[in-house]
Tab-separated table of C-alpha atoms in Angstrom:
chain	number	residue	atom	x	y	z
O	1	MET	CA	0.015	-0.085	-0.016
O	2	THR	CA	2.846	2.399	0.725
O	3	TYR	CA	4.550	1.881	-2.625
O	4	HIS	CA	1.117	2.178	-4.345
O	5	MET	CA	0.425	5.447	-2.495
O	6	ILE	CA	3.892	6.878	-3.610
O	7	ALA	CA	3.439	5.857	-7.156
O	8	PHE	CA	-0.259	7.156	-7.248
O	9	PHE	CA	0.903	10.639	-6.000
O	10	LEU	CA	4.164	10.822	-8.084
O	11	GLY	CA	2.412	9.655	-11.244
O	12	PHE	CA	-0.231	12.345	-10.837
O	13	LEU	CA	2.571	15.017	-10.518
O	14	VAL	CA	4.487	13.768	-13.435
O	15	ASP	CA	1.236	14.077	-15.526
O	16	LEU	CA	0.657	17.656	-14.325
O	17	ILE	CA	4.370	18.498	-15.221
O	18	PHE	CA	4.945	16.702	-18.515
O	19	GLY	CA	1.522	15.714	-20.028
O	20	ASP	CA	1.738	13.417	-23.042
O	21	PRO	CA	4.966	14.071	-25.112
O	22	TYR	CA	4.046	13.673	-28.849
O	23	ASP	CA	7.318	12.129	-29.860
O	24	LEU	CA	7.204	9.195	-27.329
O	25	PRO	CA	5.235	6.006	-27.752
O	26	HIS	CA	2.127	5.861	-25.504
O	27	PRO	CA	0.340	2.602	-24.344
O	28	ILE	CA	-3.015	4.196	-25.332
O	29	ARG	CA	-1.903	4.355	-28.813
O	30	LEU	CA	-0.954	0.657	-28.707
O	31	ILE	CA	-4.357	-0.153	-27.291
O	32	GLY	CA	-5.880	1.764	-30.267
O	33	LYS	CA	-3.777	-0.319	-32.603
O	34	LEU	CA	-4.918	-3.493	-30.822
O	35	ILE	CA	-8.545	-2.478	-31.234
O	36	THR	CA	-8.036	-1.719	-34.856
O	37	GLY	CA	-6.240	-4.948	-35.564
O	38	THR	CA	-8.821	-6.970	-33.729
O	39	GLU	CA	-11.625	-5.288	-35.510
O	40	LYS	CA	-10.154	-6.085	-38.897
O	41	LEU	CA	-9.560	-9.731	-37.824
O	42	LEU	CA	-13.138	-10.170	-36.632
O	43	CYS	CA	-14.718	-8.343	-39.618
O	44	LYS	CA	-12.716	-9.742	-42.536
O	45	THR	CA	-15.579	-9.524	-44.924
O	46	GLY	CA	-16.178	-5.849	-44.173
O	47	ILE	CA	-19.540	-4.011	-44.212
O	48	GLU	CA	-21.541	-3.749	-47.428
O	49	THR	CA	-22.229	-0.245	-48.601
O	50	GLY	CA	-24.589	1.351	-51.157
O	51	THR	CA	-23.591	1.452	-54.839
O	52	GLU	CA	-21.880	4.392	-56.485
O	53	THR	CA	-25.311	5.790	-57.271
O	54	GLY	CA	-25.808	6.464	-53.533
O	55	ILE	CA	-28.443	3.819	-52.742
O	56	LYS	CA	-28.591	3.255	-49.070
O	57	ARG	CA	-27.407	0.025	-47.623
O	58	LYS	CA	-30.155	-2.531	-47.063
O	59	ALA	CA	-31.323	-3.197	-43.598
O	60	LYS	CA	-29.257	-5.984	-41.903
O	61	LYS	CA	-31.105	-9.200	-41.274
O	62	ALA	CA	-31.677	-10.506	-37.842
O	63	ASP	CA	-28.659	-12.974	-38.047
O	64	ASP	CA	-26.458	-10.345	-39.399
O	65	ARG	CA	-27.178	-8.078	-36.311
O	66	ARG	CA	-26.586	-10.999	-33.939
O	67	ASN	CA	-23.198	-11.818	-35.640
O	68	GLU	CA	-22.145	-8.212	-35.196
O	69	LEU	CA	-23.156	-8.102	-31.621
O	70	ARG	CA	-21.204	-11.281	-31.034
O	71	ARG	CA	-18.218	-10.108	-32.874
O	72	GLY	CA	-18.337	-6.789	-30.810
O	73	ALA	CA	-18.451	-8.749	-27.540
O	74	GLU	CA	-15.536	-10.910	-28.718
O	75	LEU	CA	-13.521	-7.821	-29.394
O	76	VAL	CA	-14.223	-6.308	-25.944
O	77	LEU	CA	-13.104	-9.598	-24.293
O	78	ILE	CA	-9.901	-9.883	-26.459
O	79	VAL	CA	-8.831	-6.257	-25.922
O	80	THR	CA	-9.449	-6.133	-22.116
O	81	ILE	CA	-7.922	-9.502	-21.395
O	82	SER	CA	-4.813	-8.587	-23.426
O	83	VAL	CA	-4.468	-5.307	-21.731
O	84	VAL	CA	-5.037	-6.338	-18.298
O	85	THR	CA	-2.713	-9.367	-18.815
O	86	ALA	CA	0.132	-7.253	-20.072
O	87	ALA	CA	-0.232	-4.616	-17.429
O	88	ALA	CA	-0.340	-7.202	-14.604
O	89	PHE	CA	2.658	-9.127	-15.965
O	90	LEU	CA	4.817	-5.904	-16.287
O	91	LEU	CA	3.941	-4.686	-12.876
O	92	PHE	CA	4.445	-8.071	-11.273
O	93	MET	CA	7.862	-8.555	-12.722
O	94	ALA	CA	8.858	-5.015	-11.800
O	95	TYR	CA	8.000	-5.513	-8.134
O	96	LYS	CA	9.413	-8.923	-8.058
O	97	LEU	CA	12.775	-7.556	-9.165
O	98	HIS	CA	12.785	-4.815	-6.666
O	99	PRO	CA	10.150	-2.738	-4.820
O	100	ILE	CA	11.815	0.579	-6.021
O	101	LEU	CA	11.601	-0.615	-9.510
O	102	GLY	CA	8.100	-1.621	-9.178
O	103	THR	CA	7.258	1.766	-7.717
O	104	ALA	CA	8.977	3.542	-10.630
O	105	VAL	CA	7.144	1.410	-13.046
O	106	GLU	CA	3.760	1.866	-11.381
O	107	CYS	CA	4.461	5.629	-11.204
O	108	MET	CA	5.045	5.764	-14.991
O	109	MET	CA	1.917	3.565	-15.698
O	110	THR	CA	-0.124	5.872	-13.558
O	111	TYR	CA	1.211	8.932	-15.345
O	112	GLN	CA	0.362	7.321	-18.772
O	113	ILE	CA	-3.174	6.572	-17.622
O	114	LEU	CA	-4.031	10.118	-16.433
O	115	ALA	CA	-4.647	13.014	-18.817
O	116	VAL	CA	-4.882	16.155	-16.912
O	117	LYS	CA	-2.247	18.375	-18.689
O	118	CYS	CA	-2.945	16.877	-22.103
O	119	LEU	CA	-6.666	17.772	-21.904
O	120	LYS	CA	-5.582	21.284	-20.721
O	121	VAL	CA	-2.957	21.727	-23.500
O	122	GLU	CA	-5.149	20.638	-26.327
O	123	SER	CA	-8.198	22.885	-25.232
O	124	MET	CA	-5.965	25.773	-24.586
O	125	LYS	CA	-4.783	25.663	-28.191
O	126	VAL	CA	-8.413	26.509	-29.089
O	127	TRP	CA	-8.352	29.364	-26.506
O	128	GLN	CA	-5.138	30.766	-28.029
O	129	TYR	CA	-6.419	30.617	-31.589
O	130	LEU	CA	-9.684	32.384	-30.646
O	131	LYS	CA	-7.778	34.983	-28.660
O	132	ASN	CA	-5.740	35.701	-31.796
O	133	GLY	CA	-8.893	35.936	-33.926
O	134	SER	CA	-7.864	32.758	-35.938
O	135	LEU	CA	-11.283	31.103	-36.177
O	136	GLU	CA	-10.308	28.614	-38.936
O	137	GLN	CA	-7.343	27.338	-36.943
O	138	ALA	CA	-9.481	27.250	-33.815
O	139	ARG	CA	-11.946	25.038	-35.655
O	140	LYS	CA	-9.231	22.651	-36.757
O	141	ALA	CA	-7.811	22.581	-33.178
O	142	VAL	CA	-11.260	21.835	-31.569
O	143	SER	CA	-11.814	19.135	-34.229
O	144	MET	CA	-8.948	17.104	-32.678
O	145	ILE	CA	-10.719	16.809	-29.321
O	146	VAL	CA	-14.466	16.563	-30.221
O	147	GLY	CA	-16.485	14.250	-32.258
O	148	ARG	CA	-18.814	16.752	-33.889
O	149	ASP	CA	-18.460	18.484	-37.200
O	150	THR	CA	-16.589	21.745	-36.644
O	151	GLU	CA	-16.332	23.364	-40.163
O	152	HIS	CA	-19.143	25.707	-39.849
O	153	LEU	CA	-18.940	26.611	-36.103
O	154	ASP	CA	-18.671	30.309	-35.101
O	155	GLU	CA	-16.521	31.586	-32.365
O	156	GLU	CA	-19.144	30.809	-29.615
O	157	GLY	CA	-19.714	27.231	-31.015
O	158	VAL	CA	-15.998	26.440	-31.136
O	159	ALA	CA	-15.489	27.713	-27.482
O	160	LYS	CA	-18.617	25.855	-26.410
O	161	ALA	CA	-17.339	22.583	-28.049
O	162	ALA	CA	-14.054	22.990	-26.257
O	163	ILE	CA	-15.605	23.670	-22.999
O	164	GLU	CA	-17.945	20.701	-23.242
O	165	THR	CA	-15.160	18.247	-24.006
O	166	VAL	CA	-13.154	19.471	-21.055
O	167	ALA	CA	-16.125	19.047	-18.694
O	168	GLU	CA	-16.948	15.638	-19.898
O	169	ASN	CA	-13.370	14.393	-20.016
O	170	THR	CA	-12.911	15.734	-16.528
O	171	SER	CA	-14.652	12.528	-15.613
O	172	ASP	CA	-13.560	10.269	-18.553
O	173	GLY	CA	-9.984	11.298	-18.661
O	174	VAL	CA	-9.147	12.331	-15.069
O	175	ILE	CA	-11.485	11.382	-12.318
O	176	ALA	CA	-12.568	7.974	-13.442
O	177	PRO	CA	-9.136	6.689	-14.315
O	178	MET	CA	-7.813	8.184	-11.027
O	179	LEU	CA	-10.405	6.272	-8.937
O	180	TYR	CA	-9.792	3.058	-10.783
O	181	LEU	CA	-6.013	3.539	-10.198
O	182	ALA	CA	-6.648	4.158	-6.500
O	183	VAL	CA	-8.768	0.968	-6.239
O	184	GLY	CA	-6.771	-1.441	-8.447
O	185	GLY	CA	-3.481	0.251	-9.356
O	186	PRO	CA	-2.470	0.301	-13.166
O	187	VAL	CA	-3.955	-3.114	-13.941
O	188	LEU	CA	-7.587	-1.789	-13.251
O	189	GLY	CA	-6.507	1.682	-14.577
O	190	PHE	CA	-5.476	0.167	-17.915
O	191	PHE	CA	-8.679	-1.868	-17.925
O	192	TYR	CA	-10.668	1.350	-17.660
O	193	LYS	CA	-8.617	3.038	-20.370
O	194	ALA	CA	-9.098	0.051	-22.662
O	195	VAL	CA	-12.797	0.108	-22.277
O	196	ASN	CA	-12.890	4.046	-22.725
O	197	THR	CA	-10.691	3.814	-25.785
O	198	MET	CA	-12.808	1.128	-27.320
O	199	ASP	CA	-15.907	3.252	-26.774
O	200	SER	CA	-14.224	6.281	-28.367
O	201	MET	CA	-13.296	4.140	-31.512
O	202	ILE	CA	-16.298	1.961	-32.081
O	203	GLY	CA	-19.043	3.077	-29.606
O	204	TYR	CA	-20.943	5.146	-32.262
O	205	LYS	CA	-24.527	4.763	-33.139
O	206	ASN	CA	-23.910	4.979	-36.882
O	207	ASP	CA	-24.480	2.350	-39.700
O	208	LYS	CA	-21.018	0.881	-39.127
O	209	TYR	CA	-21.011	0.366	-35.449
O	210	LEU	CA	-24.549	0.448	-34.205
O	211	TYR	CA	-24.324	-3.333	-33.406
O	212	PHE	CA	-20.650	-4.085	-33.550
O	213	GLY	CA	-19.829	-1.311	-31.027
O	214	ARG	CA	-22.723	-1.824	-28.683
O	215	ALA	CA	-20.772	-4.163	-26.147
O	216	ALA	CA	-18.058	-1.527	-25.801
O	217	ALA	CA	-20.504	1.373	-25.490
O	218	LYS	CA	-22.591	-0.395	-22.887
O	219	LEU	CA	-19.476	-1.530	-20.896
O	220	ASP	CA	-18.215	2.055	-20.993
O	221	ASP	CA	-21.542	3.269	-19.577
O	222	PHE	CA	-21.343	0.786	-16.813
O	223	VAL	CA	-17.718	1.452	-15.718
O	224	ASN	CA	-18.281	5.166	-15.851
O	225	PHE	CA	-21.724	5.247	-13.889
O	226	VAL	CA	-20.255	5.658	-10.432
O	227	PRO	CA	-17.216	7.725	-11.382
O	228	ALA	CA	-19.269	10.270	-13.355
O	229	ARG	CA	-21.419	10.989	-10.354
O	230	ILE	CA	-18.404	11.297	-8.022
O	231	SER	CA	-16.751	13.564	-10.603
O	232	ALA	CA	-19.927	15.959	-10.549
O	233	CYS	CA	-19.886	15.977	-6.729
O	234	LEU	CA	-16.134	16.929	-6.622
O	235	MET	CA	-16.701	19.493	-9.488
O	236	ILE	CA	-19.441	21.087	-7.423
O	237	ALA	CA	-17.056	21.243	-4.418
O	238	ALA	CA	-14.409	22.740	-6.676
O	239	ALA	CA	-16.829	25.385	-7.883
O	240	PHE	CA	-17.331	26.652	-4.350
O	241	ILE	CA	-13.711	27.138	-3.789
O	242	ALA	CA	-12.345	27.974	-7.160
O	243	GLY	CA	-12.879	31.640	-6.957
O	244	ARG	CA	-15.288	34.557	-8.051
O	245	HIS	CA	-15.608	33.310	-11.602
O	246	PHE	CA	-17.506	30.288	-10.557
O	247	SER	CA	-20.860	29.628	-8.814
O	248	GLY	CA	-21.094	26.700	-6.395
O	249	ILE	CA	-24.771	27.318	-5.981
O	250	GLY	CA	-25.117	27.496	-9.708
O	251	ALA	CA	-23.401	24.313	-10.131
O	252	TRP	CA	-25.565	22.457	-7.741
O	253	THR	CA	-28.775	23.933	-8.995
O	254	ILE	CA	-28.202	23.159	-12.689
O	255	TYR	CA	-26.732	19.728	-11.749
O	256	LYS	CA	-30.030	18.782	-9.991
O	257	ARG	CA	-32.167	19.945	-12.811
O	258	ASP	CA	-30.165	19.229	-16.132
O	259	ARG	CA	-27.950	16.219	-15.318
O	260	LYS	CA	-30.241	13.762	-17.211
O	261	LYS	CA	-30.490	16.046	-20.223
O	262	HIS	CA	-28.012	13.900	-22.374
O	263	ALA	CA	-28.277	10.858	-24.477
O	264	SER	CA	-25.437	9.265	-22.330
O	265	PRO	CA	-26.337	8.326	-18.736
O	266	ASN	CA	-22.980	9.777	-17.593
O	267	ALA	CA	-21.903	12.682	-19.898
O	268	GLY	CA	-24.483	15.048	-18.692
O	269	GLN	CA	-23.225	14.801	-15.035
O	270	ALA	CA	-20.097	16.929	-15.295
O	271	GLU	CA	-21.391	19.032	-18.145
O	272	ALA	CA	-24.414	20.120	-16.008
O	273	VAL	CA	-22.140	21.072	-13.247
O	274	CYS	CA	-19.853	23.062	-15.456
O	275	ALA	CA	-22.679	25.010	-17.186
O	276	GLY	CA	-24.016	25.997	-13.650
O	277	ALA	CA	-20.623	26.859	-12.283
O	278	LEU	CA	-19.807	29.160	-15.252
O	279	SER	CA	-23.438	30.487	-15.561
O	280	ILE	CA	-23.697	29.623	-19.190
O	281	ARG	CA	-25.708	27.467	-21.506
O	282	LEU	CA	-24.156	24.311	-23.079
O	283	ALA	CA	-25.290	21.390	-25.299
O	284	GLY	CA	-28.094	22.032	-27.852
O	285	ASP	CA	-28.140	20.855	-31.497
O	286	ALA	CA	-24.823	19.591	-33.063
O	287	SER	CA	-23.737	18.074	-36.420
O	288	TYR	CA	-22.177	14.593	-36.426
O	289	PHE	CA	-20.953	13.132	-39.715
O	290	GLY	CA	-22.975	15.438	-41.585
O	291	LYS	CA	-26.242	14.809	-39.689
O	292	THR	CA	-27.870	17.346	-37.199
O	293	VAL	CA	-28.517	15.680	-33.894
O	294	LYS	CA	-31.345	17.348	-31.699
O	295	LYS	CA	-30.006	17.917	-28.115
O	296	PRO	CA	-31.700	19.760	-25.201
O	297	TYR	CA	-29.776	22.683	-23.777
O	298	ILE	CA	-27.951	22.258	-20.382
O	299	GLY	CA	-27.762	25.287	-18.180
O	300	GLU	CA	-29.111	28.775	-18.105
O	301	GLU	CA	-27.842	31.465	-20.445
O	302	VAL	CA	-26.981	34.115	-17.678
O	303	ARG	CA	-24.358	35.189	-20.172
O	304	ARG	CA	-23.053	34.136	-23.548
O	305	VAL	CA	-20.205	31.718	-23.907
O	306	GLU	CA	-16.903	33.311	-24.518
O	307	TYR	CA	-13.422	31.983	-25.315
O	308	GLY	CA	-12.255	32.992	-21.826
O	309	ASP	CA	-14.441	30.149	-20.421
O	310	ILE	CA	-12.071	27.584	-21.831
O	311	ARG	CA	-9.442	28.744	-19.371
O	312	ARG	CA	-12.107	28.842	-16.491
O	313	VAL	CA	-13.184	25.224	-17.281
O	314	ASN	CA	-9.590	24.016	-17.229
O	315	HIS	CA	-9.075	25.721	-13.876
O	316	LEU	CA	-12.160	23.995	-12.633
O	317	MET	CA	-10.934	20.746	-13.921
O	318	TYR	CA	-7.556	21.148	-12.287
O	319	MET	CA	-9.240	21.990	-8.825
O	320	THR	CA	-11.517	18.800	-9.257
O	321	ALA	CA	-8.393	16.664	-10.123
O	322	TRP	CA	-6.641	17.891	-6.931
O	323	LEU	CA	-9.559	17.269	-4.718
O	324	CYS	CA	-9.948	13.781	-6.006
O	325	GLU	CA	-6.201	13.074	-5.656
O	326	MET	CA	-6.207	14.246	-1.891
O	327	LEU	CA	-9.442	12.329	-1.220
O	328	CYS	CA	-8.046	9.001	-2.704
O	329	LEU	CA	-4.777	9.436	-0.745
O	330	LEU	CA	-6.643	10.097	2.411
O	331	VAL	CA	-8.718	7.026	1.908
O	332	MET	CA	-5.844	4.855	1.156
O	333	LEU	CA	-3.912	6.085	4.125
O	334	LYS	CA	-6.903	5.215	6.326
O	335	VAL	CA	-6.863	1.758	4.817
O	336	ARG	CA	-3.246	1.339	5.402
O	337	VAL	CA	-3.489	2.410	9.065
O	338	PHE	CA	-6.567	0.326	9.986
O	339	PHE	CA	-6.087	-2.794	7.898
């Protein structure tokens, strides 16, 4: 437990300092390649499309849907078992050789699982471009961190997209992996990242992945259910102590009212808190793959969204991350003392 606590804290600090260097290999990219390779292996025949005249693909038969569901479940099993086995083996061998080596390896794995600084760096690129008046570059920058179409977004739309992804990923990229790391170390942490990465790659409700990606999407909903709500509670607490630009009362009020106004059972949790904390309105209709998706608004438009809110949501995200880190360490310390 002592080594785990040291690695847990140091890994968090390393992430805050260095983020994700672009020129170094990252295990999440390896997980992505594993997902892509497994998908190709399981779907050798591919997916039939319409003819060159644009005729829509015929509806799949019942047995085709079952086959896609089965192959999707197989992919989830193959990827999660492979990732967990590799992480457990590496960690076991490192600690077997020497506790200090094990702590160093666990620290590095913890650092690679968290994404605090990376999330800030990528979203702040959008802020910088908007500040400089470079809307086209801001659209390109935000397209790297959101799934929606960004080509026709105005300045407010670009800023809102960046704010929403920071709010949502405060849970998915920071708090949830941190909680899984605290409970089960890098083995459980990499299990979570594998599930989350599968959902981000194949968990879409489009023609290609509606059935094949369903197992990944449902598992992601399951593993994020509790962390999303813990993230919301911690973000509300952060809003109370983050300073004059934030409203803790607003965060709590909008959270209670709007947290279920999202297609995902989890994504609306942190997003509602963020909207209330910043006194802005988020969500609403958005375009995905050329199709407009109707969405209800989250929050009250006390004021219009501005690019400065990107900085504010990052500050809120950092405060939330520190609260979670300290809470996890406190719980681990109590477990160590009493058990």
